[in-house]
Short mmCIF file of C-alpha atoms in Angstrom, two decimals:
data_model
loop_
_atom_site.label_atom_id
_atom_site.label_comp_id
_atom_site.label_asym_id
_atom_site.label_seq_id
_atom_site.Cartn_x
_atom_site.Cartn_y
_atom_site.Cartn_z
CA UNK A 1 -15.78 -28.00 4.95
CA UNK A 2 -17.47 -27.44 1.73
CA UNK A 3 -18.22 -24.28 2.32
CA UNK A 4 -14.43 -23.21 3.41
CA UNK A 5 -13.32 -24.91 0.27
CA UNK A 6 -15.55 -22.80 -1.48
CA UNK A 7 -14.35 -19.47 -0.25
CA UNK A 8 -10.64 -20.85 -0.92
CA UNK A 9 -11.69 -21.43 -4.44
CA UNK A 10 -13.51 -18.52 -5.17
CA UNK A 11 -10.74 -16.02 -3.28
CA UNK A 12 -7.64 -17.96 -5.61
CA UNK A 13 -9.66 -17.27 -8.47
CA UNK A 14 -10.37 -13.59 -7.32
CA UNK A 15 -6.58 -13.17 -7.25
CA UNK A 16 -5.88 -14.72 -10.50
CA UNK A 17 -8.30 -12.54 -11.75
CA UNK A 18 -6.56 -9.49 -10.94
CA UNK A 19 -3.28 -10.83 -12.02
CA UNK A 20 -4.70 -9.21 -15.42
CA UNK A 21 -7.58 -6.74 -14.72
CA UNK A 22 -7.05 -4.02 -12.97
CA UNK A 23 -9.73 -3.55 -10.19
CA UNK A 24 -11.91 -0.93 -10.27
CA UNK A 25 -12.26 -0.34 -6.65
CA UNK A 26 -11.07 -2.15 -3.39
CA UNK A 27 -13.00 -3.11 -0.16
CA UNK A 28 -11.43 0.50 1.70
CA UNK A 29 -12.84 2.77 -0.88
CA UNK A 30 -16.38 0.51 -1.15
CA UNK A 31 -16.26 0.93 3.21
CA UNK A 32 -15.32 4.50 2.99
CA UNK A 33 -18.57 5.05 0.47
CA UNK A 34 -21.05 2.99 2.08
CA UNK A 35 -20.06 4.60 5.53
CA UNK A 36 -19.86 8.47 4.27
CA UNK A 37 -23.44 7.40 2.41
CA UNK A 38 -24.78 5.76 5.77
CA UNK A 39 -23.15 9.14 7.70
CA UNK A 40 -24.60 11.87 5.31
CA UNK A 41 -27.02 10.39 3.17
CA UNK A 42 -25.33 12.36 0.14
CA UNK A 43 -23.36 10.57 -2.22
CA UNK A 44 -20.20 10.88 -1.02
CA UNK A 45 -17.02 11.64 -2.97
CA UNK A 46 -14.44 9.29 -3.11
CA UNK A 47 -10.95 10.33 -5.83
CA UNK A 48 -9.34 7.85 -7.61
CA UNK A 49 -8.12 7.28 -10.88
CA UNK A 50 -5.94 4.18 -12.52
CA UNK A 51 -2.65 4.73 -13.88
CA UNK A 52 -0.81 1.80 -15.73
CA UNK A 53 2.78 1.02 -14.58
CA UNK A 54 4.48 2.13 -17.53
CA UNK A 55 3.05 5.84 -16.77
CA UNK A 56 4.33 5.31 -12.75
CA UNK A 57 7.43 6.90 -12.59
CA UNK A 58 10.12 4.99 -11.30
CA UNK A 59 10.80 7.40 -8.28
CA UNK A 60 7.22 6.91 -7.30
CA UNK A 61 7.66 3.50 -6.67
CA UNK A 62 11.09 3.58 -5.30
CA UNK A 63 9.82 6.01 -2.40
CA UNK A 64 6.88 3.94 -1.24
CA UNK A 65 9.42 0.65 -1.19
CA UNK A 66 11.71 3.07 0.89
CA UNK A 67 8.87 4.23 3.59
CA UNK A 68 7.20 1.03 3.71
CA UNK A 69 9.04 -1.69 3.22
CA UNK A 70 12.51 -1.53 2.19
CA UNK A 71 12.62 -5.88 2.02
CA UNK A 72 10.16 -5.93 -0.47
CA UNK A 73 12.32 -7.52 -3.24
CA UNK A 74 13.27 -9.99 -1.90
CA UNK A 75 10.64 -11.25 1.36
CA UNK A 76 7.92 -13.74 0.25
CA UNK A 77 5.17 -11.39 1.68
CA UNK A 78 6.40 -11.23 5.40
CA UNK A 79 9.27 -9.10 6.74
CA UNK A 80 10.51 -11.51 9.74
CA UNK A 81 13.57 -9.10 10.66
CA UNK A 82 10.56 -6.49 11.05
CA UNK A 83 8.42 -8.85 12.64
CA UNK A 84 11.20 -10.04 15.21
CA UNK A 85 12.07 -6.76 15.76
CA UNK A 86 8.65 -4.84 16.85
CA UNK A 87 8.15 -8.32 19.13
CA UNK A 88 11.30 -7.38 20.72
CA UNK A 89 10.45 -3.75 21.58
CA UNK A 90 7.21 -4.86 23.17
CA UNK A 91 9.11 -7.83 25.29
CA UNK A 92 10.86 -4.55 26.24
CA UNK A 93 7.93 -2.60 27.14
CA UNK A 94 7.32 -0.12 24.34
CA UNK A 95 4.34 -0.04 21.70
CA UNK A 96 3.85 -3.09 19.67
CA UNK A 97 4.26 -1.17 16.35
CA UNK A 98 3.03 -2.67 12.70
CA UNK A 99 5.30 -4.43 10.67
CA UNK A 100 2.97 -4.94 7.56
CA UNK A 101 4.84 -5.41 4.01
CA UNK A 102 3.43 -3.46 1.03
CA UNK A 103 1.39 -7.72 -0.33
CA UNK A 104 0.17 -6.99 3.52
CA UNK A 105 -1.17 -3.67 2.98
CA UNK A 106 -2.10 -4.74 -0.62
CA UNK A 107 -4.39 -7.56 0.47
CA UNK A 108 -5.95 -6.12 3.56
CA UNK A 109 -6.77 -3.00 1.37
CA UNK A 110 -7.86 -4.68 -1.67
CA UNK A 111 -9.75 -7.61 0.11
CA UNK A 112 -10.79 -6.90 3.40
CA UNK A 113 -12.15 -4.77 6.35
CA UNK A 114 -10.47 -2.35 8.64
CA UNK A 115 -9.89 -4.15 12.00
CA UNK A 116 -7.63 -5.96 14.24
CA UNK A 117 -9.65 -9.42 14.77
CA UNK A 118 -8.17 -12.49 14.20
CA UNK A 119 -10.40 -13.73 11.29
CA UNK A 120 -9.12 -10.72 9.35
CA UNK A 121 -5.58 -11.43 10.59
CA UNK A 122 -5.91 -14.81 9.23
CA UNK A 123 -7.43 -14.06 5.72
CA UNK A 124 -5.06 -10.99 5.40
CA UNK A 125 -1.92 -14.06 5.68
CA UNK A 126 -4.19 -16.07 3.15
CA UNK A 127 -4.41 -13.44 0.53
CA UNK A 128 -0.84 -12.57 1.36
CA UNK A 129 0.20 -15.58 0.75
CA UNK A 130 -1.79 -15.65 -3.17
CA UNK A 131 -0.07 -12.81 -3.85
CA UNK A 132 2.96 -13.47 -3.66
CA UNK A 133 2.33 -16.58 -5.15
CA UNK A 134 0.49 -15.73 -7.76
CA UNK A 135 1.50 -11.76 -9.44
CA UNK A 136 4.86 -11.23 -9.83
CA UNK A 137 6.48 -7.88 -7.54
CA UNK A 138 5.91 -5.48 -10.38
CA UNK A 139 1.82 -6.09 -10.18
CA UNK A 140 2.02 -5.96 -6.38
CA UNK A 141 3.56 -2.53 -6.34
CA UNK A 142 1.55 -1.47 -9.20
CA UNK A 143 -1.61 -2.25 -7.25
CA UNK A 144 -0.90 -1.01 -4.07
CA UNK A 145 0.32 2.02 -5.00
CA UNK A 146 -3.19 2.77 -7.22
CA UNK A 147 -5.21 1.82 -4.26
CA UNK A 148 -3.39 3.39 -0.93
CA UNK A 149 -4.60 6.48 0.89
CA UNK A 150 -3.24 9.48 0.18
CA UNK A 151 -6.16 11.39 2.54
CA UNK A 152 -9.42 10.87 3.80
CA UNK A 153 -11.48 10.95 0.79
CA UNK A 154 -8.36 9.70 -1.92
CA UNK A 155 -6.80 6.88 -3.27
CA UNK A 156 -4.06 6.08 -5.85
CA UNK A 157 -1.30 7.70 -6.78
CA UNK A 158 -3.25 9.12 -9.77
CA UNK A 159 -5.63 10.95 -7.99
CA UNK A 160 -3.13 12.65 -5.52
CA UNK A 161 -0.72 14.15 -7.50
CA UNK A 162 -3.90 15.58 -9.39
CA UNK A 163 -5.45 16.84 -6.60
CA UNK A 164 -3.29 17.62 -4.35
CA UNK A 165 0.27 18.35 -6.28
CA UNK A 166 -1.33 19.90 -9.47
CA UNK A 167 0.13 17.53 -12.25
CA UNK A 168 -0.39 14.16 -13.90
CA UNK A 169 1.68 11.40 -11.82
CA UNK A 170 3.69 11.03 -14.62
CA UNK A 171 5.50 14.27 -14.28
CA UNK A 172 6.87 13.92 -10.41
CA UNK A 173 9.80 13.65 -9.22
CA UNK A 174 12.07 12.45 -6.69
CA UNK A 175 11.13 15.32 -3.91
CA UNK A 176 7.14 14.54 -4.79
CA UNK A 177 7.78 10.98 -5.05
CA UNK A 178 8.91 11.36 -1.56
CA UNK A 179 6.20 14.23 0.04
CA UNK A 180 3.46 11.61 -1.57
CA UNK A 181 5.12 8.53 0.52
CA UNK A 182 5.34 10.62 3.52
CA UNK A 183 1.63 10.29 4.15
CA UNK A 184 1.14 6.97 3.44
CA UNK A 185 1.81 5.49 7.44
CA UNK A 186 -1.32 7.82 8.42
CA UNK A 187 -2.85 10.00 5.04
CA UNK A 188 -5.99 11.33 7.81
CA UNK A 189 -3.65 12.92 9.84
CA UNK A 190 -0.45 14.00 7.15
CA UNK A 191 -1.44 15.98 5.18
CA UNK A 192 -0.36 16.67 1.49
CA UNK A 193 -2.66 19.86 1.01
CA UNK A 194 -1.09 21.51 3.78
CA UNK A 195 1.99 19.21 4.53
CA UNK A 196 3.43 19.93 8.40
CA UNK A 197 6.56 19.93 9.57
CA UNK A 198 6.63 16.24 10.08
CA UNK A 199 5.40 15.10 6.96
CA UNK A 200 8.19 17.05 5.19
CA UNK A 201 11.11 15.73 7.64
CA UNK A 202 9.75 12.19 7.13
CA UNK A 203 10.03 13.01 3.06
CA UNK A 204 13.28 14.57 3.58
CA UNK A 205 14.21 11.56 5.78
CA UNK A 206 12.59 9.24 2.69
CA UNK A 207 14.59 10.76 0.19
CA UNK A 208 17.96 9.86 2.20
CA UNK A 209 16.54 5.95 2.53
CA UNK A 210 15.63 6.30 -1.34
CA UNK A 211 19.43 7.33 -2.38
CA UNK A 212 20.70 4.85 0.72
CA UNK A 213 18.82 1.93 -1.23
CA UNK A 214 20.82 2.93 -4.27
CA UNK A 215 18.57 4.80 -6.40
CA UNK A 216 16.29 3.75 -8.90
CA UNK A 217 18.79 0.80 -9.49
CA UNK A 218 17.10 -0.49 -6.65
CA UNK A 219 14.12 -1.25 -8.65
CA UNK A 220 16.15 -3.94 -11.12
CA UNK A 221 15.79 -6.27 -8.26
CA UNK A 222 11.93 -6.50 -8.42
#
C-alpha cells in the first residue's frame, strides 16, 4: 500500500509540476530514442522544438480539436457519446475503433508506454483524470499539440511546420492548420512530406468540421 501511495504522490506532483514547466521531452520521444539507439547504435535523431501558446496560432489548435476530439470543451477527459458509440459498432460486428480524447492522448504520450495492457489502460484514466483536474483546457491543448507525432522521427507542432511546411508555426494558416491535423490519427503512415490523396481529403474534410464548429469562435469555449 505504501508503495502505491507513493507512486500516487509522486505522479500528482509530476502533473502539478507541469502545470508550469513545460516538459522537455515525453515518454514517446524518450521510447522512440532509446529504441532507434538500441536498433542502430547511432544516436538517433529525434525533431522537436517548444512553442509557447501565445505563438500557436489559433487555427492550429482549432484543427486538431476538429480531427480529434470535437467534445473537448466541454468533456471532463472522456468522450462517453464516443465511447458508447465505437461499443455499439463492435456489438454490431465491425472494428472496435479508439475513442481517445486529446487529456487521453496527452497523458498516454506524455506519461506512458505504447501498448494496449490493462495496467497502462488504468494509469492512462489516472493521469487523465489529473489533468483535467489539475491544468486548465488551454495547457492541455498547448501540451499535446507540442508533443504529438507529426512522423516517425517528429514531434510538436514546432518542429513540423519547420521541417516539413518550410515556416515558423506561427505563420500557418487555416489550410496548414488542417494538412498538419490530417496526420495526426497515424503520422508513420500520412505523410506531410509527400501528403497522399487521403491525407489531403481528410484535411479538406477537417477544414469543413473546423468552419462546422464555428470557426475560431469555437475556441472562446476552452
Amino acid at each position: 500500500m505504501a508503495l502505491v501511495a507513493g507512486v500516487l504522490l509522486l505522479s500528482m506532483a509530476a502533473v502539478l509540476l507541469l502545470r508550469w514547466v513545460n516538459p522537455p521531452t515525453s515518454a514517446v520521444m524518450a521510447t522512440h530514442w532509446i529504441a532507434s539507439r538500441v536498433t542502430s547504435g547511432n544516436a538517433p535523431s529525434v525533431f522537436h522544438r517548444w512553442v509557447d501558446w501565445e505563438l500557436i496560432p489559433l487555427p492550429v489548435a482549432l484543427a486538431a480539436i476538429a480531427a480529434e476530439d470535437q467534445r473537448f470543451p466541454t468533456h471532463r477527459g472522456f468522450d462517453l457519446v464516443e465511447i458508447r458509440r465505437a461499443l455499439a459498432t463492435f456489438q454490431d460486428g465491425g472494428r472496435l475503433r479508439g475513442a481517445s480524447t486529446i487529456t487521453q492522448q496527452t497523458a498516454k504520450n506524455l506519461f506512458l508506454w505504447s501498448g494496449r495492457d490493462y495496467l497502462r489502460k488504468g494509469l492512462e484514466v489516472w493521469f487523465t483524470i489529473l489533468l483535467e483536474t489539475f491544468w486548465s483546457k488551454q495547457r492541455i491543448l498547448e501540451v499535446y499539440l507540442n508533443i504529438a507525432q507529426f512522423s516517425p522521427d517528429t514531434y510538436g507542432v514546432g518542429a513540423a511546420s519547420g521541417r516539413y511546411l518550410g515556416r515558423h508555426v506561427s505563420d500557418l494558416g487555416f489550410q496548414d492548420a488542417a494538412l498538419l491535423a490530417a496526420v495526426l490519427p497515424n503520422p508513420i503512415l500520412y505523410r506531410l512530406d509527400a501528403p497522399s490523396a487521403r491525407v489531403k481529403r481528410r484535411a479538406a474534410w477537417i477544414g469543413r468540421q473546423m468552419r462546422q464548429l464555428g470557426g475560431l469562435e469555437y475556441l472562446k469555449r476552452l
